Amino acid sequence: MTHAAATVDQMLPPYPAERGLDVYNKKLGMWVFLASEVMFFAALIGTYVILRFGATGEWAKPGIVLNIKITAFNTFLLICSSVSMVKAYAAIQDGDPKKMRFWLLMTILGGATFVGIQVYEYIHLIEHGFVPSGVREGSELATLVANGTLPAATMGLYGSTFFTMTGFHGFHVTCGVISMTYLYFTKALPGKYSKQDYGGIETVGLYWHFVDLVWIILFTIVYLI
Amino acid sequence: MHWWLPAKASTFTGPIDGLFLAILIITGIAFVLVEVGLIWFILKYRARPGRKAFYTHGNTRAEVIWTTIPAVTMVALGLISNHYWVQIKGRNSIPPNAYPIGIHAKQFEWQVTYPGADGTLGTRDDFTVRNQLHLPVGRPIVVLLSSEDVIHSFYVPQFRVRQDVVPGMDIKAWFQATVPGTYELGCSQLCGLGHYRMRAQVFVQTQEDYDAWMKQAAQEASQ
Amino acid sequence: MTTVAATAHGAPAHHDDRSFVRKYIFSTDHKIIGIQFLFVSLFFLLMGGLLAMQMRWQLGFPGKPMPGGGILPETMAPGGVILPEYYIQLVTMHGTFMVFFAIMPLLVGVFANFLIPLKIGTHDMAFPRINMWSFWTFLIGGLVMLSSLFVPDGAARAGWTMYAPLSARHDYSGASLGQELWSVSIIFVGLSSILGSLNYITTIINNRAPGMTWFRMPLSIWSLFITAILGLLALPVLSGAAIMLLFDQIIGTHFFDPAVGGQALLWQHLFWFFGHPEVYILILPAMGMVSDIISNGSRKPIFGYRSMVFAIVAIAFLGWIVWGHHMFVSGMNPTLGSSFMVSTLIIAVPSAVKTFNWMGTMWRGNLRFHVPMLHAVAFVAMFVIGGLSGIFMAATPVDMFIHDTYFIVAHLHYVLFGGSLFALFGAITYWYPKMFGRMMSEPWGKVHFWLTFIFYNCTFFPMHITGMAGEMRRLYDPNQYAFLQPLQPIRMFISISAFLLFATQVIFFVNFWWSLWKGKKAPQNPWEDNGLEWSLPSPAPHGNWEKVPTVYRGPYEFSSPQVAEDYLPQYTKLPTDREPARAPVAGH
């Protein structure tokens, strides 16, 4: 038994306390944490923008190195998993834990599949010669550089920025999947969430939507433009 | 023992040293006010038994005064500083007739390329010398800085001139030497093991001496 | 005028039946975590000092064998004579340890953790387990950084600012694994900071005791709150930069190496975008705690409390838009230089306002010169020098001359040592009784203070002079330059002063450790202060209060006409006080 939680109710701000933001601590904490994540991705994405638009040479045209079709499907999948997350949240808000568990599971599966497809893509890219340092010598893509389809001068930057941004995004998605799985088995399945107490779902949901939003930005500026 | 700024040997020393002195006076006044004030309060308001401090939470007029005076001072300082900054480093600050010298920095030496008899860099009579910067006195010089490897920094204290030399960038810096003599060029950005000895000699010469040296050095270089 | 009979003491928390490991090792108690940060950071402060002593040996007595230098490896100091490759490691690691593993954790890791729940009136942080993780990630980062001194090829050596491409390529710097470990360590430090900030921000927003309105919070807490926001938003950028640097070093990416398309200046922009808010992280908590101590020592309310809060917020806000002043001569567009100059000059104003308000607090006070007050007043006196020297740098034409010289080294040490470290000595002494239940020795505290003050100024003031003479930073052997040879007597003077300064710190360390066991047992409120923490026994118990206190007034009600004593705690209820309005939250 600890004194850590002065709150009587998990989904209300601490009590007794002076009025802060009328939001319970877990949720406030997640918003604060997401602010730091915004800065982290801003550093990576900002670097990409500076390196790409400050580069003296041409940048590779979209779709030559990266597979837009598969990634577009993956994007759709991630968006769907955000929708299923919302459905899980709505379900428990209405007091239906069974439905919440179903949609939470769908979200986990969607997220895991997204990661799986990303890993498959990475392996594919590396096999074809696209690596963080650019284009591997003697690979398929090296031929494209040699015949001018891909610009030699900026492939190093392309590889560096692509793998760093999408890699860290993938890492964040993976952490999200692990967190949701953990909550599923330790809280959702044993029926610990209810209409009065579903803060964990809401909090992890916020994280999941953030991760989805970052992906939409990445997909646009890395794959499509 | 040297207690002050280095000897003045360029046209920049006027504004820079002047600004330095002005700031020294302003900050000196603030320094004396604060330190003397603190000492005075320490002595005058020492605790005495049976006495209570003066119970007040502040004074808005005081706040306004001691916010406004520093703010106005800073704005004035900014305007004056920017005036000289634009002259020294601005995009259009380089005098059009400035004499060009190429300086390529590498771990741990300065490779100086002179324009040769035609006075233009990038022509066939250019020649390169290591760690020796000869300059004609009394005319604007523009150094074209480039780096082989890491960031270095071109620094001649008596000219008050400093400019980082960045790999991947071609940077120009200008100055005008005013006093003939021998000076030192130092690297002023940690560039590795040999940073401390990345030193070149600077010879500021009259135009005649410079031309004579140029002729001889060009001959030596072509051999 | 009423007399308050006895200060109300908070009812102590329930009997604590945790195991030794849960209580002291893997503790989630914010006070224990703060103390853990204290012990580890003091160790790194000592490490940073030892590295500096070696630097000063080389500078004061160049080429001579260092006493005790025999224990160093032949590759670094054969026969005890420091080599250039070792010297630049010393420079780099001194800065790194002092900034990331000493000053920042001492100010934030220790005092944010220890003070926040106590001074705002709650049982612990909002997320105690995450808080515990913030300590362990910090420790891991520190151990990784320490290990980098012992790996083949030695530690990182591109300065604590790690400019690329020197830092990105082993063939340029000569360091390999050590350089990479630096990046890895910094990633852990970033994580620790973010986890900590998460707690500090959430707890301060949501867990304040009834009656503890925003404008009744002590300035120490305001500054820790604003610092936490700075840390939350700045450290991720450093982590991102460190990751990119690590990738350049080990997987061949091209972020910062122009030879393969990267941009050298990109590192500087990322680093300083973090780095400037970082230096405000390193000063704001010190300013906040100094405010608390000066008000207490003057027995007088802080002068201009609201202005002080606005000044903290202004400094933090402006701190985001001045980073380019580290890059005036970097090759950055000079027009950008102009705009950074403007913001940099403006940021001097709130610091000036704070200085005048501290003086205003002492004016017509009833000054008690206990050891913390000595340090707090010295803070004001020294910080002013550091702040004023900053104005020279803000003026871009002057900066062109003094950038990367000892003038900068003087400035940064006046604000970080003369400022932050003096504030820390004061703060550690001040809250020691609440941490450990004992008092540090007052006479030895005074001896330590005076000797430190004298030797500190002897060490760092002359650096303004050598900087003005043009002496560059990070030079293994300034005597290579004819124009710097005449300064050798000053360098020697600085070194000897530095050795004496370091030796003096033994007094503090012995006082600190000895007092843990043998110090006078501390009363509940030894400084006759008003904060909520003084309503608890010394040391404060696990869980702090059984029931959180109620707050009736601001934290600086000294010499109030309402009571006979010259202090009036926040938690004391006078007959004229009303209960605070209940927070109108749905469900309560």
GROMACS .gro file of N, CA and C in nm, chain C residues 44 55 82 155 166 218 249 269 298 303 341 349 361 369 379 403 451 492 512 527 529 565:
model
   66
  492PHE      N    1   3.061   1.243  -0.963
  492PHE     CA    2   3.100   1.293  -1.095
  492PHE      C    3   3.155   1.435  -1.088
  503MET      N    4   4.434   1.908  -1.653
  503MET     CA    5   4.445   2.011  -1.756
  503MET      C    6   4.529   2.128  -1.706
  530ILE      N    7   5.179   1.485  -1.977
  530ILE     CA    8   5.053   1.475  -2.052
  530ILE      C    9   5.077   1.497  -2.200
  603ALA      N   10   3.906   0.822  -2.462
  603ALA     CA   11   3.772   0.883  -2.461
  603ALA      C   12   3.753   0.978  -2.579
  614LEU      N   13   3.474   1.644  -3.705
  614LEU     CA   14   3.582   1.591  -3.619
  614LEU      C   15   3.530   1.475  -3.533
  666PRO      N   16   0.680   2.847  -0.408
  666PRO     CA   17   0.812   2.908  -0.392
  666PRO      C   18   0.882   2.920  -0.527
  697GLN      N   19   2.903   0.754  -3.703
  697GLN     CA   20   3.025   0.687  -3.656
  697GLN      C   21   3.025   0.538  -3.684
  717HIS      N   22   2.382   2.352  -3.533
  717HIS     CA   23   2.246   2.401  -3.512
  717HIS      C   24   2.168   2.309  -3.419
  746SER      N   25   1.735   3.703   0.470
  746SER     CA   26   1.707   3.845   0.490
  746SER      C   27   1.590   3.865   0.584
  751PHE      N   28   1.152   4.033  -0.298
  751PHE     CA   29   1.110   4.158  -0.358
  751PHE      C   30   1.064   4.130  -0.501
  789MET      N   31   2.176   3.818  -3.231
  789MET     CA   32   2.232   3.918  -3.141
  789MET      C   33   2.119   3.992  -3.068
  797VAL      N   34   1.805   4.118  -2.007
  797VAL     CA   35   1.715   4.203  -1.927
  797VAL      C   36   1.648   4.128  -1.811
  809THR      N   37   1.548   4.238  -0.207
  809THR     CA   38   1.509   4.153  -0.095
  809THR      C   39   1.601   4.178   0.025
  817PHE      N   40   2.363   3.562   0.836
  817PHE     CA   41   2.460   3.503   0.745
  817PHE      C   42   2.492   3.359   0.779
  827PHE      N   43   2.644   3.392  -0.491
  827PHE     CA   44   2.584   3.360  -0.620
  827PHE      C   45   2.550   3.489  -0.694
  851HIS      N   46   3.534   3.506  -2.928
  851HIS     CA   47   3.482   3.371  -2.946
  851HIS      C   48   3.597   3.270  -2.938
  899LEU      N   49   3.731   3.017   0.165
  899LEU     CA   50   3.846   2.970   0.085
  899LEU      C   51   3.804   2.947  -0.059
  940MET      N   52   5.020   3.002  -1.494
  940MET     CA   53   5.069   2.931  -1.376
  940MET      C   54   4.990   2.975  -1.251
  960PHE      N   55   3.037   1.702   0.448
  960PHE     CA   56   2.917   1.634   0.401
  960PHE      C   57   2.909   1.492   0.455
  975TRP      N   58   1.615   2.659   1.000
  975TRP     CA   59   1.637   2.790   0.940
  975TRP      C   60   1.520   2.884   0.965
  977ASP      N   61   1.213   2.866   0.847
  977ASP     CA   62   1.166   2.892   0.711
  977ASP      C   63   1.017   2.864   0.702
 1013GLU      N   64   0.679   3.629   1.570
 1013GLU     CA   65   0.801   3.573   1.509
 1013GLU      C   66   0.828   3.643   1.377
   0.00000   0.00000   0.00000
